[in-house]
Amino acid sequence: MIAIQAGNKDLAQTLIDCPKVDLKITNYNNNTALTLALSPKNSSLFTHLRPKLLKNVDQDQINFAFYVADDDNAQLLIESPGLNVNYRAIDYVISETDLTFESALVHSLRLRQFIKAELIISHPQFDPIQSNADIAIFLSVNHLNYKIFTALLKYVDVNLLNSQSQSLFEYCCRCKFYQAI
């Protein structure tokens, strides 16, 4: 992991090729070699190491890597066999006893990763309930993203209310999202 963080491609490749190195191990931040390689400063390293990393980690780690991936890396991971695009990660809001779960779709929209959001919605395994399409559509309004809004519209009830009891129509008006009205 240190070789990846340091951007040392040759050393990282040597360690990944070594059969005694456990690529499933995590650091104190719960990152694996795969998730560390996904950081923007390591994008060329990830492209180079991706096939070997994907072959040597478990499915949950690939799902989490997709969850944290940016738009560019999500496009590389979307074809991973068995990928769960509806993956939900635990988010420790206030303390370890106050947990929330955020779907990859909601996470990508919060971070303005619109390409990744489109990949999730168009994936054959997309599940609007598991991916929280009802929350995601309000985020698409908030970002004035008509393409994602229309893609999600077929999965939600148009009479839907957000957490502040605003209807989808009312929220579109408040956000001045005239394209959707």
mmCIF file with all atom_site columns, C-alpha atoms in Angstrom:
data_model
loop_
_atom_site.group_PDB
_atom_site.id
_atom_site.type_symbol
_atom_site.label_atom_id
_atom_site.label_alt_id
_atom_site.label_comp_id
_atom_site.label_asym_id
_atom_site.label_entity_id
_atom_site.label_seq_id
_atom_site.pdbx_PDB_ins_code
_atom_site.Cartn_x
_atom_site.Cartn_y
_atom_site.Cartn_z
_atom_site.occupancy
_atom_site.B_iso_or_equiv
_atom_site.pdbx_formal_charge
_atom_site.auth_seq_id
_atom_site.auth_comp_id
_atom_site.auth_asym_id
_atom_site.auth_atom_id
_atom_site.pdbx_PDB_model_num
ATOM 1   C CA . MET A 1 1   ? 0.000   0.000   0.000   1.00 0.00 ? 1   MET A CA 1
ATOM 2   C CA . ILE A 1 2   ? 2.872   2.344   0.748   1.00 0.00 ? 2   ILE A CA 1
ATOM 3   C CA . ALA A 1 3   ? 4.285   1.768   -2.743  1.00 0.00 ? 3   ALA A CA 1
ATOM 4   C CA . ILE A 1 4   ? 0.932   2.793   -4.241  1.00 0.00 ? 4   ILE A CA 1
ATOM 5   C CA . GLN A 1 5   ? 0.631   5.843   -1.996  1.00 0.00 ? 5   GLN A CA 1
ATOM 6   C CA . ALA A 1 6   ? 4.152   6.855   -3.023  1.00 0.00 ? 6   ALA A CA 1
ATOM 7   C CA . GLY A 1 7   ? 3.281   6.337   -6.698  1.00 0.00 ? 7   GLY A CA 1
ATOM 8   C CA . ASN A 1 8   ? 6.087   3.810   -7.199  1.00 0.00 ? 8   ASN A CA 1
ATOM 9   C CA . LYS A 1 9   ? 4.678   1.760   -10.079 1.00 0.00 ? 9   LYS A CA 1
ATOM 10  C CA . ASP A 1 10  ? 7.585   -0.699  -10.331 1.00 0.00 ? 10  ASP A CA 1
ATOM 11  C CA . LEU A 1 11  ? 7.629   -1.556  -6.628  1.00 0.00 ? 11  LEU A CA 1
ATOM 12  C CA . ALA A 1 12  ? 3.806   -1.774  -6.513  1.00 0.00 ? 12  ALA A CA 1
ATOM 13  C CA . GLN A 1 13  ? 3.826   -4.123  -9.525  1.00 0.00 ? 13  GLN A CA 1
ATOM 14  C CA . THR A 1 14  ? 6.533   -6.296  -7.930  1.00 0.00 ? 14  THR A CA 1
ATOM 15  C CA . LEU A 1 15  ? 4.599   -6.554  -4.671  1.00 0.00 ? 15  LEU A CA 1
ATOM 16  C CA . ILE A 1 16  ? 1.301   -7.280  -6.433  1.00 0.00 ? 16  ILE A CA 1
ATOM 17  C CA . ASP A 1 17  ? 2.988   -10.049 -8.440  1.00 0.00 ? 17  ASP A CA 1
ATOM 18  C CA . CYS A 1 18  ? 4.353   -11.631 -5.251  1.00 0.00 ? 18  CYS A CA 1
ATOM 19  C CA . PRO A 1 19  ? 2.067   -14.524 -4.241  1.00 0.00 ? 19  PRO A CA 1
ATOM 20  C CA . LYS A 1 20  ? 2.761   -13.972 -0.528  1.00 0.00 ? 20  LYS A CA 1
ATOM 21  C CA . VAL A 1 21  ? 1.339   -10.431 -0.559  1.00 0.00 ? 21  VAL A CA 1
ATOM 22  C CA . ASP A 1 22  ? -2.262  -10.282 0.653   1.00 0.00 ? 22  ASP A CA 1
ATOM 23  C CA . LEU A 1 23  ? -4.033  -7.729  -1.551  1.00 0.00 ? 23  LEU A CA 1
ATOM 24  C CA . LYS A 1 24  ? -7.206  -8.034  0.525   1.00 0.00 ? 24  LYS A CA 1
ATOM 25  C CA . ILE A 1 25  ? -5.644  -6.492  3.615   1.00 0.00 ? 25  ILE A CA 1
ATOM 26  C CA . THR A 1 26  ? -6.854  -3.055  4.700   1.00 0.00 ? 26  THR A CA 1
ATOM 27  C CA . ASN A 1 27  ? -5.129  -0.166  6.428   1.00 0.00 ? 27  ASN A CA 1
ATOM 28  C CA . TYR A 1 28  ? -6.438  1.779   9.435   1.00 0.00 ? 28  TYR A CA 1
ATOM 29  C CA . ASN A 1 29  ? -8.760  3.791   7.115   1.00 0.00 ? 29  ASN A CA 1
ATOM 30  C CA . ASN A 1 30  ? -10.208 0.562   5.683   1.00 0.00 ? 30  ASN A CA 1
ATOM 31  C CA . ASN A 1 31  ? -8.488  1.154   2.330   1.00 0.00 ? 31  ASN A CA 1
ATOM 32  C CA . THR A 1 32  ? -7.079  -1.670  0.257   1.00 0.00 ? 32  THR A CA 1
ATOM 33  C CA . ALA A 1 33  ? -4.399  -1.456  -2.416  1.00 0.00 ? 33  ALA A CA 1
ATOM 34  C CA . LEU A 1 34  ? -7.266  -1.236  -4.920  1.00 0.00 ? 34  LEU A CA 1
ATOM 35  C CA . THR A 1 35  ? -8.982  1.750   -3.278  1.00 0.00 ? 35  THR A CA 1
ATOM 36  C CA . LEU A 1 36  ? -5.646  3.535   -2.765  1.00 0.00 ? 36  LEU A CA 1
ATOM 37  C CA . ALA A 1 37  ? -4.818  3.076   -6.446  1.00 0.00 ? 37  ALA A CA 1
ATOM 38  C CA . LEU A 1 38  ? -8.105  4.817   -7.307  1.00 0.00 ? 38  LEU A CA 1
ATOM 39  C CA . SER A 1 39  ? -7.032  8.203   -5.936  1.00 0.00 ? 39  SER A CA 1
ATOM 40  C CA . PRO A 1 40  ? -6.684  10.891  -8.633  1.00 0.00 ? 40  PRO A CA 1
ATOM 41  C CA . LYS A 1 41  ? -2.927  11.184  -8.098  1.00 0.00 ? 41  LYS A CA 1
ATOM 42  C CA . ASN A 1 42  ? -2.580  7.460   -8.855  1.00 0.00 ? 42  ASN A CA 1
ATOM 43  C CA . SER A 1 43  ? -4.801  7.278   -11.958 1.00 0.00 ? 43  SER A CA 1
ATOM 44  C CA . SER A 1 44  ? -2.055  6.071   -14.300 1.00 0.00 ? 44  SER A CA 1
ATOM 45  C CA . LEU A 1 45  ? -0.949  3.581   -11.666 1.00 0.00 ? 45  LEU A CA 1
ATOM 46  C CA . PHE A 1 46  ? -4.505  2.251   -11.326 1.00 0.00 ? 46  PHE A CA 1
ATOM 47  C CA . THR A 1 47  ? -4.842  1.801   -15.080 1.00 0.00 ? 47  THR A CA 1
ATOM 48  C CA . HIS A 1 48  ? -1.616  -0.200  -15.095 1.00 0.00 ? 48  HIS A CA 1
ATOM 49  C CA . LEU A 1 49  ? -2.369  -2.326  -11.998 1.00 0.00 ? 49  LEU A CA 1
ATOM 50  C CA . ARG A 1 50  ? -6.147  -2.730  -12.412 1.00 0.00 ? 50  ARG A CA 1
ATOM 51  C CA . PRO A 1 51  ? -6.247  -6.225  -14.011 1.00 0.00 ? 51  PRO A CA 1
ATOM 52  C CA . LYS A 1 52  ? -4.041  -7.781  -11.331 1.00 0.00 ? 52  LYS A CA 1
ATOM 53  C CA . LEU A 1 53  ? -5.751  -5.962  -8.452  1.00 0.00 ? 53  LEU A CA 1
ATOM 54  C CA . LEU A 1 54  ? -9.243  -6.899  -9.623  1.00 0.00 ? 54  LEU A CA 1
ATOM 55  C CA . LYS A 1 55  ? -8.223  -10.523 -9.972  1.00 0.00 ? 55  LYS A CA 1
ATOM 56  C CA . ASN A 1 56  ? -6.901  -10.731 -6.414  1.00 0.00 ? 56  ASN A CA 1
ATOM 57  C CA . VAL A 1 57  ? -9.526  -8.987  -4.277  1.00 0.00 ? 57  VAL A CA 1
ATOM 58  C CA . ASP A 1 58  ? -12.967 -10.101 -3.198  1.00 0.00 ? 58  ASP A CA 1
ATOM 59  C CA . GLN A 1 59  ? -16.246 -8.853  -4.669  1.00 0.00 ? 59  GLN A CA 1
ATOM 60  C CA . ASP A 1 60  ? -17.091 -6.586  -1.733  1.00 0.00 ? 60  ASP A CA 1
ATOM 61  C CA . GLN A 1 61  ? -13.784 -4.756  -2.177  1.00 0.00 ? 61  GLN A CA 1
ATOM 62  C CA . ILE A 1 62  ? -14.519 -4.241  -5.886  1.00 0.00 ? 62  ILE A CA 1
ATOM 63  C CA . ASN A 1 63  ? -17.987 -2.926  -4.992  1.00 0.00 ? 63  ASN A CA 1
ATOM 64  C CA . PHE A 1 64  ? -16.474 -0.516  -2.450  1.00 0.00 ? 64  PHE A CA 1
ATOM 65  C CA . ALA A 1 65  ? -13.822 0.545   -4.975  1.00 0.00 ? 65  ALA A CA 1
ATOM 66  C CA . PHE A 1 66  ? -16.609 1.406   -7.422  1.00 0.00 ? 66  PHE A CA 1
ATOM 67  C CA . TYR A 1 67  ? -18.405 3.324   -4.666  1.00 0.00 ? 67  TYR A CA 1
ATOM 68  C CA . VAL A 1 68  ? -15.352 5.545   -4.013  1.00 0.00 ? 68  VAL A CA 1
ATOM 69  C CA . ALA A 1 69  ? -14.218 5.765   -7.660  1.00 0.00 ? 69  ALA A CA 1
ATOM 70  C CA . ASP A 1 70  ? -14.388 9.011   -9.599  1.00 0.00 ? 70  ASP A CA 1
ATOM 71  C CA . ASP A 1 71  ? -16.071 9.266   -13.020 1.00 0.00 ? 71  ASP A CA 1
ATOM 72  C CA . ASP A 1 72  ? -12.998 8.091   -14.941 1.00 0.00 ? 72  ASP A CA 1
ATOM 73  C CA . ASN A 1 73  ? -12.229 5.078   -12.755 1.00 0.00 ? 73  ASN A CA 1
ATOM 74  C CA . ALA A 1 74  ? -15.910 4.137   -12.511 1.00 0.00 ? 74  ALA A CA 1
ATOM 75  C CA . GLN A 1 75  ? -15.887 3.719   -16.288 1.00 0.00 ? 75  GLN A CA 1
ATOM 76  C CA . LEU A 1 76  ? -13.028 1.233   -15.907 1.00 0.00 ? 76  LEU A CA 1
ATOM 77  C CA . LEU A 1 77  ? -14.732 -0.695  -13.091 1.00 0.00 ? 77  LEU A CA 1
ATOM 78  C CA . ILE A 1 78  ? -18.283 -0.822  -14.480 1.00 0.00 ? 78  ILE A CA 1
ATOM 79  C CA . GLU A 1 79  ? -17.541 -3.929  -16.553 1.00 0.00 ? 79  GLU A CA 1
ATOM 80  C CA . SER A 1 80  ? -16.284 -5.918  -13.540 1.00 0.00 ? 80  SER A CA 1
ATOM 81  C CA . PRO A 1 81  ? -18.173 -9.219  -13.394 1.00 0.00 ? 81  PRO A CA 1
ATOM 82  C CA . GLY A 1 82  ? -20.587 -9.335  -10.486 1.00 0.00 ? 82  GLY A CA 1
ATOM 83  C CA . LEU A 1 83  ? -20.303 -5.613  -9.723  1.00 0.00 ? 83  LEU A CA 1
ATOM 84  C CA . ASN A 1 84  ? -23.062 -4.434  -7.394  1.00 0.00 ? 84  ASN A CA 1
ATOM 85  C CA . VAL A 1 85  ? -23.897 -0.921  -8.632  1.00 0.00 ? 85  VAL A CA 1
ATOM 86  C CA . ASN A 1 86  ? -26.457 -0.694  -5.806  1.00 0.00 ? 86  ASN A CA 1
ATOM 87  C CA . TYR A 1 87  ? -23.711 -1.015  -3.179  1.00 0.00 ? 87  TYR A CA 1
ATOM 88  C CA . ARG A 1 88  ? -24.351 0.891   0.036   1.00 0.00 ? 88  ARG A CA 1
ATOM 89  C CA . ALA A 1 89  ? -21.537 1.990   2.311   1.00 0.00 ? 89  ALA A CA 1
ATOM 90  C CA . ILE A 1 90  ? -21.783 2.719   6.011   1.00 0.00 ? 90  ILE A CA 1
ATOM 91  C CA . ASP A 1 91  ? -21.369 6.368   6.889   1.00 0.00 ? 91  ASP A CA 1
ATOM 92  C CA . TYR A 1 92  ? -20.591 7.211   10.508  1.00 0.00 ? 92  TYR A CA 1
ATOM 93  C CA . VAL A 1 93  ? -22.539 10.452  10.855  1.00 0.00 ? 93  VAL A CA 1
ATOM 94  C CA . ILE A 1 94  ? -21.962 11.502  14.467  1.00 0.00 ? 94  ILE A CA 1
ATOM 95  C CA . SER A 1 95  ? -20.546 8.476   16.211  1.00 0.00 ? 95  SER A CA 1
ATOM 96  C CA . GLU A 1 96  ? -20.112 4.775   15.677  1.00 0.00 ? 96  GLU A CA 1
ATOM 97  C CA . THR A 1 97  ? -23.596 4.253   17.101  1.00 0.00 ? 97  THR A CA 1
ATOM 98  C CA . ASP A 1 98  ? -25.290 6.669   14.664  1.00 0.00 ? 98  ASP A CA 1
ATOM 99  C CA . LEU A 1 99  ? -24.951 4.963   11.299  1.00 0.00 ? 99  LEU A CA 1
ATOM 100 C CA . THR A 1 100 ? -26.397 5.754   7.905   1.00 0.00 ? 100 THR A CA 1
ATOM 101 C CA . PHE A 1 101 ? -26.047 3.912   4.633   1.00 0.00 ? 101 PHE A CA 1
ATOM 102 C CA . GLU A 1 102 ? -25.450 5.756   1.383   1.00 0.00 ? 102 GLU A CA 1
ATOM 103 C CA . SER A 1 103 ? -25.858 4.124   -2.009  1.00 0.00 ? 103 SER A CA 1
ATOM 104 C CA . ALA A 1 104 ? -23.280 4.479   -4.773  1.00 0.00 ? 104 ALA A CA 1
ATOM 105 C CA . LEU A 1 105 ? -25.823 6.484   -6.785  1.00 0.00 ? 105 LEU A CA 1
ATOM 106 C CA . VAL A 1 106 ? -26.528 8.988   -4.007  1.00 0.00 ? 106 VAL A CA 1
ATOM 107 C CA . HIS A 1 107 ? -22.812 9.194   -3.191  1.00 0.00 ? 107 HIS A CA 1
ATOM 108 C CA . SER A 1 108 ? -21.912 9.927   -6.814  1.00 0.00 ? 108 SER A CA 1
ATOM 109 C CA . LEU A 1 109 ? -24.571 12.637  -7.114  1.00 0.00 ? 109 LEU A CA 1
ATOM 110 C CA . ARG A 1 110 ? -23.472 14.279  -3.854  1.00 0.00 ? 110 ARG A CA 1
ATOM 111 C CA . LEU A 1 111 ? -19.956 14.451  -5.310  1.00 0.00 ? 111 LEU A CA 1
ATOM 112 C CA . ARG A 1 112 ? -21.222 15.670  -8.724  1.00 0.00 ? 112 ARG A CA 1
ATOM 113 C CA . GLN A 1 113 ? -19.981 12.494  -10.436 1.00 0.00 ? 113 GLN A CA 1
ATOM 114 C CA . PHE A 1 114 ? -22.644 12.569  -13.127 1.00 0.00 ? 114 PHE A CA 1
ATOM 115 C CA . ILE A 1 115 ? -20.992 10.111  -15.526 1.00 0.00 ? 115 ILE A CA 1
ATOM 116 C CA . LYS A 1 116 ? -20.807 7.537   -12.741 1.00 0.00 ? 116 LYS A CA 1
ATOM 117 C CA . ALA A 1 117 ? -24.455 8.192   -11.843 1.00 0.00 ? 117 ALA A CA 1
ATOM 118 C CA . GLU A 1 118 ? -25.464 7.593   -15.474 1.00 0.00 ? 118 GLU A CA 1
ATOM 119 C CA . LEU A 1 119 ? -23.452 4.356   -15.512 1.00 0.00 ? 119 LEU A CA 1
ATOM 120 C CA . ILE A 1 120 ? -25.276 3.156   -12.399 1.00 0.00 ? 120 ILE A CA 1
ATOM 121 C CA . ILE A 1 121 ? -28.754 4.005   -13.707 1.00 0.00 ? 121 ILE A CA 1
ATOM 122 C CA . SER A 1 122 ? -28.118 2.373   -17.079 1.00 0.00 ? 122 SER A CA 1
ATOM 123 C CA . HIS A 1 123 ? -26.564 -0.797  -15.598 1.00 0.00 ? 123 HIS A CA 1
ATOM 124 C CA . PRO A 1 124 ? -28.701 -3.959  -16.022 1.00 0.00 ? 124 PRO A CA 1
ATOM 125 C CA . GLN A 1 125 ? -28.464 -4.706  -12.276 1.00 0.00 ? 125 GLN A CA 1
ATOM 126 C CA . PHE A 1 126 ? -29.681 -1.226  -11.243 1.00 0.00 ? 126 PHE A CA 1
ATOM 127 C CA . ASP A 1 127 ? -32.310 -1.412  -8.498  1.00 0.00 ? 127 ASP A CA 1
ATOM 128 C CA . PRO A 1 128 ? -34.059 1.907   -7.784  1.00 0.00 ? 128 PRO A CA 1
ATOM 129 C CA . ILE A 1 129 ? -34.992 0.901   -4.237  1.00 0.00 ? 129 ILE A CA 1
ATOM 130 C CA . GLN A 1 130 ? -31.532 -0.285  -3.179  1.00 0.00 ? 130 GLN A CA 1
ATOM 131 C CA . SER A 1 131 ? -29.925 2.702   -4.904  1.00 0.00 ? 131 SER A CA 1
ATOM 132 C CA . ASN A 1 132 ? -32.291 5.207   -3.277  1.00 0.00 ? 132 ASN A CA 1
ATOM 133 C CA . ALA A 1 133 ? -33.625 6.646   -6.527  1.00 0.00 ? 133 ALA A CA 1
ATOM 134 C CA . ASP A 1 134 ? -36.101 8.691   -4.481  1.00 0.00 ? 134 ASP A CA 1
ATOM 135 C CA . ILE A 1 135 ? -33.241 10.595  -2.810  1.00 0.00 ? 135 ILE A CA 1
ATOM 136 C CA . ALA A 1 136 ? -31.184 10.685  -6.004  1.00 0.00 ? 136 ALA A CA 1
ATOM 137 C CA . ILE A 1 137 ? -33.897 12.397  -8.040  1.00 0.00 ? 137 ILE A CA 1
ATOM 138 C CA . PHE A 1 138 ? -33.985 15.306  -5.578  1.00 0.00 ? 138 PHE A CA 1
ATOM 139 C CA . LEU A 1 139 ? -30.187 15.548  -5.840  1.00 0.00 ? 139 LEU A CA 1
ATOM 140 C CA . SER A 1 140 ? -30.479 15.652  -9.632  1.00 0.00 ? 140 SER A CA 1
ATOM 141 C CA . VAL A 1 141 ? -32.901 18.577  -9.266  1.00 0.00 ? 141 VAL A CA 1
ATOM 142 C CA . ASN A 1 142 ? -30.523 20.270  -6.853  1.00 0.00 ? 142 ASN A CA 1
ATOM 143 C CA . HIS A 1 143 ? -27.735 19.968  -9.461  1.00 0.00 ? 143 HIS A CA 1
ATOM 144 C CA . LEU A 1 144 ? -30.111 20.937  -12.307 1.00 0.00 ? 144 LEU A CA 1
ATOM 145 C CA . ASN A 1 145 ? -29.145 17.767  -14.161 1.00 0.00 ? 145 ASN A CA 1
ATOM 146 C CA . TYR A 1 146 ? -31.988 17.071  -16.567 1.00 0.00 ? 146 TYR A CA 1
ATOM 147 C CA . LYS A 1 147 ? -30.454 13.938  -18.068 1.00 0.00 ? 147 LYS A CA 1
ATOM 148 C CA . ILE A 1 148 ? -30.239 12.150  -14.719 1.00 0.00 ? 148 ILE A CA 1
ATOM 149 C CA . PHE A 1 149 ? -33.606 13.570  -13.636 1.00 0.00 ? 149 PHE A CA 1
ATOM 150 C CA . THR A 1 150 ? -35.383 12.076  -16.656 1.00 0.00 ? 150 THR A CA 1
ATOM 151 C CA . ALA A 1 151 ? -33.525 8.767   -16.292 1.00 0.00 ? 151 ALA A CA 1
ATOM 152 C CA . LEU A 1 152 ? -34.683 8.489   -12.661 1.00 0.00 ? 152 LEU A CA 1
ATOM 153 C CA . LEU A 1 153 ? -38.214 9.753   -13.242 1.00 0.00 ? 153 LEU A CA 1
ATOM 154 C CA . LYS A 1 154 ? -39.416 6.386   -14.522 1.00 0.00 ? 154 LYS A CA 1
ATOM 155 C CA . TYR A 1 155 ? -38.370 4.764   -11.215 1.00 0.00 ? 155 TYR A CA 1
ATOM 156 C CA . VAL A 1 156 ? -40.072 7.106   -8.733  1.00 0.00 ? 156 VAL A CA 1
ATOM 157 C CA . ASP A 1 157 ? -43.577 8.219   -7.863  1.00 0.00 ? 157 ASP A CA 1
ATOM 158 C CA . VAL A 1 158 ? -44.067 11.782  -9.162  1.00 0.00 ? 158 VAL A CA 1
ATOM 159 C CA . ASN A 1 159 ? -45.978 12.555  -5.943  1.00 0.00 ? 159 ASN A CA 1
ATOM 160 C CA . LEU A 1 160 ? -42.847 11.808  -3.937  1.00 0.00 ? 160 LEU A CA 1
ATOM 161 C CA . LEU A 1 161 ? -41.933 14.040  -0.979  1.00 0.00 ? 161 LEU A CA 1
ATOM 162 C CA . ASN A 1 162 ? -38.395 14.778  0.182   1.00 0.00 ? 162 ASN A CA 1
ATOM 163 C CA . SER A 1 163 ? -37.234 14.803  3.825   1.00 0.00 ? 163 SER A CA 1
ATOM 164 C CA . GLN A 1 164 ? -38.553 18.389  4.199   1.00 0.00 ? 164 GLN A CA 1
ATOM 165 C CA . SER A 1 165 ? -42.003 17.306  2.955   1.00 0.00 ? 165 SER A CA 1
ATOM 166 C CA . GLN A 1 166 ? -41.605 19.135  -0.366  1.00 0.00 ? 166 GLN A CA 1
ATOM 167 C CA . SER A 1 167 ? -43.118 17.519  -3.422  1.00 0.00 ? 167 SER A CA 1
ATOM 168 C CA . LEU A 1 168 ? -40.923 16.842  -6.413  1.00 0.00 ? 168 LEU A CA 1
ATOM 169 C CA . PHE A 1 169 ? -42.793 19.507  -8.372  1.00 0.00 ? 169 PHE A CA 1
ATOM 170 C CA . GLU A 1 170 ? -42.430 22.061  -5.566  1.00 0.00 ? 170 GLU A CA 1
ATOM 171 C CA . TYR A 1 171 ? -38.725 21.273  -5.215  1.00 0.00 ? 171 TYR A CA 1
ATOM 172 C CA . CYS A 1 172 ? -38.196 21.740  -8.965  1.00 0.00 ? 172 CYS A CA 1
ATOM 173 C CA . CYS A 1 173 ? -39.894 25.160  -8.689  1.00 0.00 ? 173 CYS A CA 1
ATOM 174 C CA . ARG A 1 174 ? -37.838 26.177  -5.640  1.00 0.00 ? 174 ARG A CA 1
ATOM 175 C CA . CYS A 1 175 ? -34.605 25.167  -7.394  1.00 0.00 ? 175 CYS A CA 1
ATOM 176 C CA . LYS A 1 176 ? -35.712 26.969  -10.562 1.00 0.00 ? 176 LYS A CA 1
ATOM 177 C CA . PHE A 1 177 ? -35.327 23.747  -12.497 1.00 0.00 ? 177 PHE A CA 1
ATOM 178 C CA . TYR A 1 178 ? -37.668 24.919  -15.244 1.00 0.00 ? 178 TYR A CA 1
ATOM 179 C CA . GLN A 1 179 ? -36.516 22.282  -17.704 1.00 0.00 ? 179 GLN A CA 1
ATOM 180 C CA . ALA A 1 180 ? -38.130 19.623  -15.507 1.00 0.00 ? 180 ALA A CA 1
ATOM 181 C CA . ILE A 1 181 ? -41.403 21.454  -14.843 1.00 0.00 ? 181 ILE A CA 1
#
